[in-house]
XYZ file of N, CA and C in Angstrom:
873
model
N 110.056 191.460 280.941
C 111.336 192.711 281.449
C 110.728 193.382 281.512
N 110.096 194.225 280.079
C 109.974 196.188 279.859
C 108.578 196.218 280.440
N 107.575 195.059 280.400
C 106.028 195.075 281.080
C 106.806 196.001 283.168
N 107.772 195.277 283.515
C 107.893 195.341 284.892
C 107.922 197.061 285.136
N 108.879 197.191 284.249
C 109.474 198.519 284.050
C 109.014 199.543 284.123
N 107.930 199.175 283.112
C 106.735 200.684 282.557
C 105.908 200.636 283.809
N 106.080 199.379 284.268
C 105.111 199.339 285.614
C 104.621 200.162 287.504
N 106.570 199.465 286.967
C 106.783 200.079 288.423
C 107.044 201.508 288.278
N 106.766 201.881 286.699
C 107.171 203.500 286.443
C 106.314 204.507 286.738
N 104.974 203.979 286.595
C 103.675 204.576 287.399
C 103.400 204.364 287.824
N 103.783 203.415 288.918
C 104.400 203.717 290.367
C 104.607 204.223 291.169
N 105.832 205.179 290.625
C 106.790 206.282 290.874
C 105.524 207.363 290.680
N 104.984 208.008 289.596
C 104.570 208.662 289.360
C 103.529 208.627 290.011
N 102.501 208.174 289.754
C 101.569 208.220 291.137
C 101.350 208.368 292.824
N 103.076 208.341 292.888
C 102.778 208.180 294.351
C 104.219 209.657 294.130
N 104.330 209.855 293.705
C 104.983 211.352 293.492
C 103.337 212.792 293.050
N 102.551 212.012 292.692
C 101.390 213.489 292.303
C 100.541 213.653 293.796
N 100.719 214.946 293.951
C 99.737 215.311 294.929
C 98.698 214.880 295.466
N 97.912 214.343 296.889
C 96.180 214.062 296.146
C 95.872 215.814 296.141
N 94.413 215.165 295.408
C 93.539 215.581 295.100
C 93.056 216.109 297.090
N 93.044 217.784 297.361
C 92.727 217.991 298.328
C 90.912 218.034 298.150
N 90.446 218.252 299.191
C 88.428 217.693 299.866
C 88.172 218.867 298.844
N 88.257 220.063 298.974
C 87.732 221.687 298.687
C 88.299 221.843 297.125
N 89.784 220.776 296.860
C 89.951 220.729 295.078
C 89.000 219.886 294.283
N 87.805 218.855 294.714
C 86.886 218.552 294.097
C 85.800 219.116 294.551
N 85.061 220.570 294.831
C 83.932 220.456 294.940
C 83.890 221.956 293.624
N 83.224 221.093 292.990
C 81.824 222.472 292.746
C 82.346 223.924 292.358
N 81.847 225.064 292.111
C 82.082 226.862 292.929
C 80.831 226.702 293.208
N 79.810 225.683 292.880
C 78.352 226.474 292.914
C 77.894 226.084 294.593
N 79.006 224.277 294.605
C 78.576 223.535 295.767
C 79.360 223.721 297.107
N 80.919 225.632 296.694
C 81.229 225.220 297.948
C 79.779 227.025 298.392
N 79.722 227.577 297.573
C 78.862 229.143 297.100
C 77.899 228.307 298.784
N 76.820 227.099 298.159
C 75.579 226.555 298.726
C 76.199 226.092 299.998
N 77.351 225.782 300.130
C 78.058 225.213 301.981
C 78.084 226.973 302.290
N 78.838 227.458 301.880
C 79.619 228.914 302.814
C 77.711 230.020 303.144
N 77.257 229.510 302.238
C 75.636 230.812 302.462
C 74.563 229.515 303.813
N 75.360 229.076 303.940
C 74.434 227.829 305.232
C 74.703 228.469 306.604
N 76.172 229.278 306.635
C 77.776 229.940 307.194
C 77.281 230.575 307.664
N 77.959 231.333 309.673
C 77.699 232.798 309.761
C 78.743 233.508 308.849
N 78.157 234.857 308.930
C 79.748 235.858 308.519
C 80.699 235.452 308.705
N 80.385 235.840 310.333
C 81.749 235.834 310.621
C 83.037 234.447 309.896
N 82.358 233.609 310.092
C 82.867 232.336 309.701
C 83.819 232.332 307.786
N 81.931 232.984 307.596
C 83.320 233.965 306.500
C 84.330 233.841 305.943
N 83.762 235.311 306.681
C 85.200 236.659 306.240
C 86.806 235.549 307.036
N 86.407 234.170 307.588
C 88.206 233.952 307.821
C 88.095 233.115 306.464
N 87.179 231.825 306.507
C 87.217 231.297 304.331
C 87.697 232.270 303.538
N 87.618 233.315 303.661
C 88.411 233.908 302.973
C 90.417 234.319 302.792
N 90.657 233.657 304.194
C 92.310 233.419 304.108
C 92.230 232.150 303.536
N 91.416 231.026 303.011
C 91.955 229.391 302.867
C 93.661 229.614 301.569
N 92.425 230.136 301.046
C 93.433 230.482 299.961
C 93.142 231.962 298.921
N 93.933 231.886 297.941
C 93.112 233.102 296.533
C 91.680 232.653 296.418
N 91.748 231.182 295.278
C 90.150 231.554 295.197
C 88.962 231.148 295.127
N 89.322 231.260 297.353
C 87.934 230.849 297.979
C 88.523 232.795 298.573
N 89.074 233.583 298.385
C 88.721 234.457 298.483
C 88.355 235.584 297.394
N 88.758 235.175 296.260
C 87.778 235.309 295.453
C 86.927 235.376 294.930
N 86.676 233.559 294.956
C 84.948 233.545 295.194
C 84.351 234.153 295.630
N 84.565 234.597 296.988
C 83.608 235.029 298.430
C 83.845 236.618 297.401
N 84.700 237.054 297.507
C 84.236 238.009 297.053
C 84.184 238.624 296.400
N 83.446 237.960 295.415
C 82.772 237.977 293.190
C 81.577 238.719 294.264
N 81.274 239.760 293.418
C 79.848 240.800 293.817
C 79.042 239.563 293.454
N 78.588 238.882 292.480
C 77.550 238.578 292.302
C 77.718 237.224 293.858
N 78.488 236.329 293.700
C 78.325 235.823 294.636
C 77.711 236.306 296.144
N 78.716 237.255 296.309
C 78.340 238.022 297.345
C 76.572 238.336 298.231
N 76.137 238.047 297.100
C 74.748 238.443 297.538
C 74.264 237.049 297.592
N 74.917 235.724 297.683
C 73.879 234.742 297.573
C 75.198 234.623 299.316
N 75.525 235.264 300.256
C 76.460 234.666 300.808
C 75.914 236.165 302.425
N 75.614 234.987 303.541
C 75.759 236.304 304.645
C 76.682 236.884 304.751
N 75.436 238.178 305.386
C 76.561 239.915 304.887
C 76.378 240.305 307.108
N 78.033 240.638 307.515
C 77.696 241.304 308.712
C 76.709 242.947 308.577
N 76.231 242.938 309.038
C 75.139 243.873 309.736
C 76.166 244.993 310.144
N 75.606 246.466 309.530
C 76.682 247.785 309.716
C 76.399 247.987 311.228
N 74.414 248.783 310.324
C 73.982 249.818 311.604
C 72.819 249.623 311.008
N 72.358 250.439 311.565
C 70.422 250.525 310.947
C 70.229 252.146 310.521
N 69.237 252.538 309.960
C 69.089 253.769 309.482
C 67.245 253.955 309.967
N 67.961 255.233 311.116
C 66.450 255.268 311.572
C 66.172 257.085 311.183
N 64.601 257.502 311.574
C 64.284 258.468 311.599
C 63.725 259.182 312.889
N 63.701 260.407 312.996
C 63.331 260.812 314.345
C 62.685 262.875 313.915
N 61.763 262.787 315.044
C 60.302 263.214 314.043
C 60.372 264.289 314.925
N 61.062 264.954 316.287
C 61.114 266.100 316.560
C 62.957 266.218 317.092
N 63.901 266.697 316.658
C 63.316 267.415 314.776
C 63.210 266.381 314.073
N 62.984 266.975 312.747
C 62.625 265.595 311.936
C 64.408 265.349 311.226
N 64.616 264.079 310.891
C 65.978 263.634 310.489
C 66.105 262.285 310.131
N 67.113 262.438 309.881
C 67.367 260.409 309.295
C 69.070 260.863 309.760
N 69.103 259.413 310.182
C 70.644 259.048 310.867
C 70.833 257.920 310.879
N 71.973 257.883 311.417
C 72.744 256.193 311.301
C 72.573 255.814 312.781
N 72.306 254.176 313.361
C 73.260 253.908 314.500
C 74.118 252.361 314.210
N 75.259 252.779 314.246
C 76.553 252.449 313.822
C 76.252 251.131 314.880
N 76.144 249.213 314.502
C 76.493 248.497 314.960
C 77.731 247.701 314.992
N 78.838 248.519 314.595
C 79.765 247.545 314.473
C 80.936 248.444 314.591
N 80.735 249.807 315.671
C 81.365 251.324 315.715
C 81.933 251.086 314.259
N 82.004 251.164 312.734
C 82.226 251.920 311.743
C 81.707 253.003 311.646
N 82.066 254.101 310.437
C 81.868 254.815 310.103
C 80.461 254.192 309.285
N 79.561 254.925 308.949
C 78.135 255.264 308.013
C 79.119 254.615 306.716
N 78.482 253.586 305.893
C 79.020 252.578 304.815
C 77.973 253.454 303.916
N 76.358 255.065 304.100
C 75.494 255.235 303.336
C 75.539 256.526 303.894
N 75.280 257.386 302.699
C 75.166 258.760 303.807
C 72.897 258.887 303.894
N 72.871 258.784 305.100
C 71.963 258.561 305.848
C 70.810 259.483 304.862
N 70.993 261.032 305.119
C 69.884 261.214 304.448
C 69.821 262.037 303.227
N 70.682 261.201 302.366
C 70.563 260.724 300.917
C 70.518 262.135 299.982
N 71.556 262.868 300.115
C 71.644 263.766 299.485
C 71.423 263.371 298.522
N 72.604 262.511 297.402
C 72.630 262.257 296.718
C 71.124 262.487 295.794
N 70.020 262.886 296.420
C 68.463 262.325 295.803
C 68.552 264.476 295.410
N 68.912 265.596 296.498
C 68.684 266.614 296.053
C 68.915 266.942 294.377
N 68.391 268.100 293.789
C 68.892 268.162 293.270
C 69.683 269.166 292.558
N 70.533 269.042 291.610
C 71.827 269.979 291.242
C 71.335 269.903 289.322
N 72.775 270.507 289.306
C 72.607 271.231 287.354
C 72.797 269.590 287.097
N 72.941 268.051 287.991
C 73.109 267.006 286.444
C 72.180 266.239 286.367
N 71.021 266.290 287.684
C 70.187 265.463 287.960
C 68.492 266.745 288.311
N 67.123 266.037 287.758
C 66.211 266.946 287.518
C 66.263 266.975 288.364
N 65.426 268.170 288.710
C 64.638 268.015 290.266
C 63.522 267.057 290.826
N 63.300 266.611 291.430
C 62.279 265.354 292.171
C 60.791 266.077 292.930
N 60.025 265.193 292.603
C 58.979 265.704 293.044
C 58.738 267.583 293.448
N 59.171 267.882 291.908
C 59.275 269.309 291.935
C 56.921 269.919 292.172
N 56.893 270.632 292.283
C 55.443 270.372 291.821
C 53.950 269.307 292.064
N 55.314 268.297 292.587
C 54.341 267.279 292.185
C 53.759 266.366 293.385
N 53.693 265.355 294.191
C 53.973 264.015 294.702
C 53.953 263.286 293.958
N 55.277 262.180 294.532
C 56.863 261.396 293.236
C 57.172 259.926 294.324
N 57.537 258.990 293.758
C 58.270 258.531 294.534
C 59.697 257.921 293.464
N 60.556 257.822 295.164
C 61.211 257.242 294.415
C 61.970 256.412 295.021
N 62.441 255.058 293.892
C 63.393 253.863 294.965
C 64.782 254.242 294.807
N 65.520 254.031 295.604
C 67.086 254.170 295.674
C 67.674 252.931 296.396
N 68.920 253.000 295.628
C 70.110 252.545 296.777
C 71.120 253.271 297.163
N 71.203 253.540 298.461
C 72.269 254.021 299.091
C 73.888 253.261 298.599
N 73.498 252.698 298.528
C 74.952 251.988 298.355
C 75.376 253.029 297.016
N 74.651 251.841 296.004
C 75.069 253.355 294.852
C 75.367 254.335 294.234
N 74.431 254.785 295.172
C 73.284 256.072 294.713
C 72.755 256.342 293.316
N 72.057 255.098 292.743
C 71.448 255.346 291.983
C 69.897 255.284 293.004
N 68.999 255.530 291.323
C 67.887 255.793 291.697
C 66.638 256.617 290.754
N 66.040 255.852 291.113
C 64.531 255.556 289.758
C 63.207 256.648 290.858
N 62.766 257.108 289.174
C 61.503 258.305 289.919
C 60.323 256.978 289.115
N 59.492 256.560 290.297
C 57.748 255.657 289.893
C 57.079 256.252 288.573
N 56.629 255.728 287.877
C 54.945 255.868 286.605
C 54.329 257.315 287.339
N 53.509 257.235 287.020
C 52.114 258.153 287.623
C 51.616 257.279 287.225
N 50.321 256.908 288.751
C 49.152 255.374 288.192
C 48.159 255.795 287.397
N 47.925 255.531 286.397
C 46.598 256.126 285.454
C 45.911 256.480 286.358
N 45.742 257.861 285.775
C 44.011 258.513 286.059
C 43.382 258.576 287.491
N 42.638 256.812 285.907
C 41.542 256.447 286.584
C 41.558 255.510 288.023
N 42.774 255.587 288.410
C 42.999 254.433 289.230
C 42.853 255.797 290.824
N 42.644 256.800 290.515
C 43.104 258.435 291.910
C 41.795 258.331 292.142
N 40.924 257.385 293.031
C 40.069 257.496 293.676
C 40.459 256.947 295.259
N 39.997 257.938 295.420
C 40.009 257.435 297.554
C 41.448 257.036 298.175
N 41.524 257.326 299.611
C 42.617 257.092 300.431
C 43.080 255.580 299.911
N 44.262 256.262 299.646
C 45.782 255.062 299.897
C 46.551 254.830 301.209
N 46.647 253.272 301.640
C 47.460 253.949 303.006
C 49.280 253.921 302.678
N 49.626 253.560 302.063
C 51.008 254.322 301.160
C 51.111 252.728 300.731
N 52.628 253.137 300.343
C 53.347 252.631 298.820
C 54.941 251.523 300.647
N 54.490 250.074 299.846
C 55.472 249.314 300.271
C 56.836 248.254 299.216
N 57.561 248.110 300.018
C 58.614 247.966 299.255
C 59.027 246.415 299.375
N 58.753 246.318 298.072
C 59.162 244.111 297.993
C 59.845 243.756 297.329
N 61.321 243.633 297.622
C 63.008 243.292 297.484
C 63.102 242.558 298.218
N 64.224 241.924 297.602
C 65.277 240.821 297.759
C 65.782 240.780 296.740
N 67.379 240.938 297.585
C 68.512 241.502 296.735
C 69.060 239.926 296.623
N 68.419 238.446 297.095
C 69.447 237.314 297.290
C 68.864 236.426 295.454
N 66.741 236.672 295.765
C 66.681 236.485 294.218
C 66.224 236.530 293.498
N 66.739 238.310 293.652
C 66.457 238.748 291.650
C 67.029 240.224 292.315
N 67.438 241.149 291.101
C 67.641 242.260 291.475
C 66.353 243.036 290.673
N 65.399 242.546 290.300
C 63.905 243.781 290.311
C 62.968 243.046 291.420
N 62.768 244.842 291.370
C 61.330 244.864 293.023
C 60.582 245.391 292.629
N 59.650 245.236 293.363
C 58.091 245.534 293.225
C 57.520 246.547 294.386
N 56.626 247.820 293.563
C 56.102 248.468 294.586
C 54.549 248.593 294.750
N 54.418 248.237 296.713
C 52.426 248.117 296.230
C 52.204 248.930 297.437
N 50.157 249.667 296.492
C 49.876 250.135 297.947
C 49.021 250.021 297.385
N 48.015 250.241 298.384
C 46.631 249.516 299.175
C 45.670 250.799 299.136
N 45.566 250.105 297.952
C 43.865 251.530 298.363
C 42.833 251.726 298.661
N 41.951 252.184 299.934
C 40.639 251.984 300.629
C 39.506 253.224 300.609
N 38.788 252.070 300.809
C 37.580 253.097 300.993
C 36.961 253.215 302.814
N 35.636 254.186 302.401
C 35.641 254.598 303.776
C 33.588 254.781 303.916
N 33.856 254.047 305.057
C 32.609 254.776 305.546
C 31.783 255.043 306.603
N 31.415 255.080 306.777
C 31.251 256.240 308.043
C 32.298 256.633 309.270
N 33.069 255.743 310.494
C 34.328 255.923 311.228
C 35.082 254.892 310.661
N 35.024 253.645 309.779
C 35.196 252.412 309.765
C 36.391 252.593 307.852
N 37.599 252.418 307.905
C 37.731 251.859 306.546
C 38.195 250.790 306.269
N 38.734 250.327 304.604
C 38.988 249.022 304.607
C 39.219 249.267 303.000
N 40.731 248.075 303.074
C 41.424 247.721 301.839
C 40.636 247.238 300.791
N 41.153 247.838 299.894
C 39.757 247.155 298.208
C 40.265 246.754 297.406
N 42.056 246.919 297.646
C 42.611 246.342 296.226
C 44.062 246.588 296.274
N 44.823 246.249 295.549
C 46.349 247.228 295.770
C 46.726 246.930 294.275
N 47.381 248.485 294.215
C 48.163 248.142 292.515
C 49.389 248.528 292.850
N 50.275 247.571 292.495
C 51.473 247.581 291.642
C 52.695 247.429 290.693
N 53.611 248.114 290.798
C 54.116 248.857 289.966
C 55.876 247.430 290.316
N 56.624 246.685 288.548
C 56.655 246.151 288.557
C 59.172 246.786 287.826
N 59.443 246.584 289.127
C 61.112 247.854 288.073
C 61.223 246.311 286.866
N 60.362 245.754 286.218
C 61.047 244.310 285.054
C 60.163 245.029 284.306
N 59.173 245.431 284.477
C 57.677 245.857 283.242
C 58.061 247.009 283.070
N 58.227 248.672 284.370
C 57.968 249.196 284.467
C 56.755 249.724 284.204
N 55.521 248.865 285.016
C 54.806 249.957 284.678
C 53.992 248.922 285.360
N 52.133 249.661 285.974
C 51.364 249.783 287.505
C 50.617 248.408 286.579
N 50.011 247.583 287.733
C 48.165 247.204 287.522
C 47.971 247.350 288.807
N 46.513 246.672 288.904
C 45.485 246.876 289.665
C 45.440 245.055 289.809
N 45.475 245.595 291.048
C 43.982 244.324 291.654
C 42.850 244.352 292.122
N 41.861 244.037 292.322
C 41.152 244.130 293.621
C 40.846 243.377 294.365
N 40.408 243.596 295.736
C 40.819 243.371 297.258
C 40.920 241.239 297.473
N 41.392 240.354 297.324
C 40.691 239.253 297.681
C 40.509 238.377 299.622
N 40.286 239.518 299.569
C 39.682 239.016 301.489
C 38.693 238.971 301.825
N 37.762 237.985 301.954
C 37.126 237.750 302.944
C 36.379 238.997 303.559
N 37.186 239.562 304.795
C 37.141 240.519 305.851
C 37.429 242.343 305.105
N 36.705 243.074 305.574
C 37.497 243.663 305.694
C 38.993 244.501 306.644
N 39.721 244.741 306.155
C 41.048 244.863 306.890
C 41.695 246.367 306.875
N 42.111 246.711 307.873
C 42.070 248.050 307.828
C 44.054 248.655 308.091
N 44.692 248.936 306.856
C 45.748 248.399 307.473
C 46.614 249.110 308.153
N 47.474 249.096 309.528
C 47.954 249.782 310.312
C 48.798 251.703 309.215
N 48.680 252.646 309.621
C 49.597 254.575 309.495
C 50.683 254.493 310.590
N 51.278 255.257 309.799
C 52.249 255.445 310.954
C 52.977 254.315 311.397
N 53.045 254.701 312.818
C 53.968 253.410 313.731
C 52.412 252.779 313.954
N 53.512 250.708 312.934
C 52.839 249.557 312.799
C 52.592 249.654 311.349
N 52.971 250.251 310.432
C 52.958 250.153 309.383
C 54.372 249.698 309.206
N 55.272 248.314 309.509
C 56.025 248.123 308.314
C 55.405 246.523 307.276
N 56.130 246.389 306.600
C 55.576 245.005 306.127
C 57.090 244.550 306.381
N 57.033 243.028 305.214
C 57.745 242.158 304.943
C 58.242 241.174 304.334
N 58.962 241.076 302.957
C 58.527 240.641 301.789
C 59.747 239.283 302.434
N 58.531 238.116 302.232
C 59.261 236.715 302.397
C 58.761 235.597 301.535
N 59.618 235.278 301.446
C 58.990 233.825 300.385
C 57.934 234.055 299.185
N 58.175 235.437 299.184
C 57.585 235.787 297.687
C 56.442 236.510 298.065
N 56.466 237.507 299.353
C 55.193 237.376 298.831
C 55.125 238.490 300.659
N 54.320 239.659 300.406
C 54.244 240.823 301.177
C 53.527 240.583 302.236
N 53.955 240.947 303.616
C 53.352 240.477 304.656
C 53.050 241.457 305.375
N 51.861 242.160 306.200
C 50.745 243.628 306.366
C 50.382 242.988 307.476
N 50.960 243.674 308.541
C 48.983 243.979 309.924
C 48.703 245.121 309.707
N 47.092 244.559 309.956
C 46.297 245.097 310.088
C 44.787 245.440 311.246
N 43.685 245.877 311.027
C 43.215 245.433 311.593
C 41.791 244.698 311.423
N 40.999 244.213 312.003
C 39.751 243.717 311.631
C 38.534 244.382 311.810
N 37.689 245.072 311.202
C 36.563 246.109 311.308
C 35.939 244.269 311.377
N 35.129 244.210 312.653
C 34.229 243.788 312.716
C 33.580 243.731 313.660
N 32.236 244.276 313.743
C 31.075 244.734 314.830
C 30.704 243.908 315.732
N 30.663 244.727 317.669
C 30.772 243.897 318.071
C 31.795 243.097 318.486
N 32.893 242.832 318.522
C 33.852 242.390 318.233
C 35.450 242.773 319.126
N 35.341 243.849 319.711
C 36.382 244.666 320.309
C 37.258 244.776 318.296
N 38.580 244.245 318.898
C 39.088 244.636 318.491
C 40.227 243.468 317.811
N 40.069 243.061 317.110
C 42.093 241.714 316.459
C 42.219 242.235 315.599
N 42.703 241.597 315.329
C 43.685 241.976 314.632
C 44.597 241.055 313.343
N 45.103 240.377 312.408
C 45.686 239.827 311.995
C 46.846 240.109 310.515
N 47.596 239.109 310.401
C 48.300 239.517 309.225
C 48.384 239.215 308.047
N 48.164 240.165 307.090
C 47.652 239.624 305.688
C 48.901 239.541 304.697
N 48.488 238.539 303.894
C 49.962 238.051 302.870
C 49.517 238.340 301.565
N 49.938 238.768 300.623
C 49.808 238.589 299.157
C 50.998 238.848 298.249
N 50.557 238.652 297.606
C 51.859 237.920 296.145
C 52.105 239.374 295.290
N 52.898 239.054 294.601
C 53.460 240.236 293.407
C 52.787 239.940 292.177
N 51.321 239.477 291.998
C 50.416 239.764 291.277
C 49.444 240.490 291.597
N 48.560 239.922 292.730
C 48.045 240.656 293.455
C 46.835 239.706 293.316
N 47.063 238.549 293.184
C 45.987 236.851 292.950
C 46.048 236.300 294.126
N 46.844 235.868 295.017
C 46.656 235.366 296.312
C 46.426 236.346 297.397
N 45.858 236.469 298.245
C 45.727 237.172 299.567
C 45.069 236.255 299.915
N 46.371 235.572 301.593
C 46.046 235.488 302.834
C 45.881 236.072 303.960
N 44.899 235.975 305.030
C 44.710 236.039 306.743
C 45.079 235.012 306.706
N 46.188 235.422 308.054
C 46.274 234.626 309.354
C 45.780 235.875 310.768
N 45.241 235.052 311.603
C 44.965 235.944 312.910
C 45.595 235.752 313.485
N 46.032 236.908 314.667
C 47.547 236.827 315.613
C 46.920 237.072 316.375
N 47.561 236.522 318.085
C 47.115 236.294 319.346
C 46.849 237.203 319.684
N 48.032 238.343 319.516
C 47.527 239.732 321.105
C 47.631 240.991 319.713
N 47.301 242.040 319.675
C 46.830 243.030 318.945
C 47.309 244.346 319.878
N 47.500 244.662 318.554
C 47.814 246.883 319.409
C 48.509 247.466 317.930
N 47.788 249.122 318.671
C 48.425 250.242 316.605
C 50.118 250.329 316.544
N 50.730 249.978 318.072
C 51.745 249.536 318.081
C 53.442 247.989 317.465
N 52.181 247.025 317.159
C 52.300 246.314 317.151
C 53.192 246.548 315.327
N 54.498 245.307 315.337
C 55.685 245.214 314.214
C 55.771 244.119 314.505
N 56.362 243.030 313.125
C 56.263 242.443 312.462
C 58.027 242.813 311.332
N 58.928 241.492 311.458
C 60.447 241.659 311.183
C 60.295 240.162 310.268
N 62.496 240.154 310.019
C 62.752 238.854 309.836
C 63.446 238.905 310.727
N 63.858 237.517 310.499
C 64.845 237.196 311.662
C 65.739 235.612 311.485
N 66.712 235.733 310.996
C 67.565 234.453 310.720
C 66.521 233.509 310.327
N 65.782 233.926 309.177
C 65.399 233.323 308.768
C 63.716 232.559 308.592
N 63.172 233.375 309.534
C 61.850 233.338 310.035
C 60.665 234.401 310.248
N 59.991 234.576 310.038
C 59.220 235.854 310.005
C 58.422 235.958 312.054
N 59.094 237.647 312.356
C 58.079 238.141 313.685
C 57.324 238.832 313.732
N 56.095 238.731 314.687
C 55.308 239.421 315.236
C 55.694 239.553 316.653
N 55.844 241.172 317.023
C 55.750 241.822 318.164
C 54.943 242.612 318.935
N 54.247 242.611 319.787
C 53.280 243.410 320.429
C 53.345 244.044 321.215
N 53.059 245.882 321.159
C 54.167 246.272 322.562
C 51.920 247.364 322.994
N 52.165 246.495 324.941
C 51.090 247.395 324.903
C 51.487 248.182 326.535
N 50.375 249.227 326.118
C 51.601 249.923 327.419
C 50.035 250.555 327.858
N 50.367 250.750 329.229
C 48.906 250.954 330.114
C 49.917 251.506 330.938
N 48.722 253.055 331.978
C 48.955 253.646 333.592
C 49.430 252.963 334.725
N 50.187 253.218 334.775
C 50.516 252.761 336.998
C 50.122 253.958 337.485
N 49.577 254.048 338.644
C 49.154 255.483 338.989
C 50.431 254.913 340.354
N 51.176 256.204 340.997
C 52.696 255.258 342.261
C 51.806 256.681 342.855
N 51.350 257.159 344.083
C 51.233 257.387 345.492
C 52.363 258.398 345.517
N 53.600 257.742 345.336
C 54.234 258.979 345.466
C 54.872 259.873 343.885
N 54.538 259.393 342.982
C 54.697 260.551 342.008
C 53.772 261.518 341.998
N 53.958 262.370 341.189
C 52.593 263.029 340.864
C 51.954 262.516 339.061
N 53.194 261.690 338.415
C 53.110 261.766 337.080
C 52.790 260.873 336.539
N 51.777 259.412 336.296
C 51.635 258.368 336.122
C 53.303 257.341 335.243
N 53.116 256.318 335.739
C 54.177 256.036 334.596
C 53.820 255.271 333.529
N 54.517 254.266 332.812
C 53.944 254.287 331.581
C 54.340 253.000 331.753
N 53.432 251.263 331.777
C 54.258 249.942 331.939
C 54.255 249.804 330.642
N 55.276 248.640 330.531
C 55.063 248.132 328.907
C 55.583 246.773 329.156
N 54.407 245.912 327.618
C 54.425 244.643 327.580
C 54.989 243.988 325.798
N 55.165 243.615 325.615
C 56.330 243.239 324.400
C 55.681 241.886 324.062
N 54.870 241.389 323.641
C 54.775 239.951 323.027
C 55.051 239.906 321.973
N 56.055 238.242 321.545
C 56.606 237.592 320.831
C 56.113 236.759 320.192
N 56.189 236.647 318.988
C 55.580 235.453 318.436
C 56.402 235.235 317.294
N 57.131 233.901 317.189
C 57.660 233.631 316.167
C 57.053 233.354 314.838
């Protein structure tokens, strides 16, 4: 009799207890893994599910793993020279595009006074560091400019890469790579692992993309009697792995970019079109996009 009463009490206890929700059975890591695969707008809606979910999504560490809504673009103009912000959300610029915090004042030393130096900064936090100079023994030949390799989703550390070039006659080509690591605070040099002689673009078309732990750049092959051939060069952060990808179309106005987890290449070809009704010729533009 006593056993029946005890069993009946256990049944009532189980019935009175609220069932566990599916979300409560997930670990934080599993929830973040699921949220990281959703659009940014969905992430914002899920912040309203509960206070624990709101705190989970708003955590600064977790936000690095989640999609972010694009606020706008920082761009430069040449006439007159300036830096501006173009908003795509209708909101004010979240950062100061002119980077006024880099200007010397009483608290900060003069940057680049009397010398050429390179600075890496975060406009959102207004934190910056000046890169140390490379060893004097490396300061030979022309350098095609510095490229930043950084992915906040993978690591808080960054790399800066410079590509020394040598010139023979009217042609120049990359001979190696100088790599600065924020983790070690030092530069290393590696000779080029390219079989062919390739020149990287300067100015327009000089974009680079850090993707999959490798830096991607667009350049031109220096091959005699074979017109213009363009290629994408891929190099790792130790300068030991070099790859070349032949591009189907080429132009000095070519550009590369990252979108939805894929690397894209776009080539813009311009040609003048005669128009008998107008005194000035028009420019026809054709864009080729390769995913």
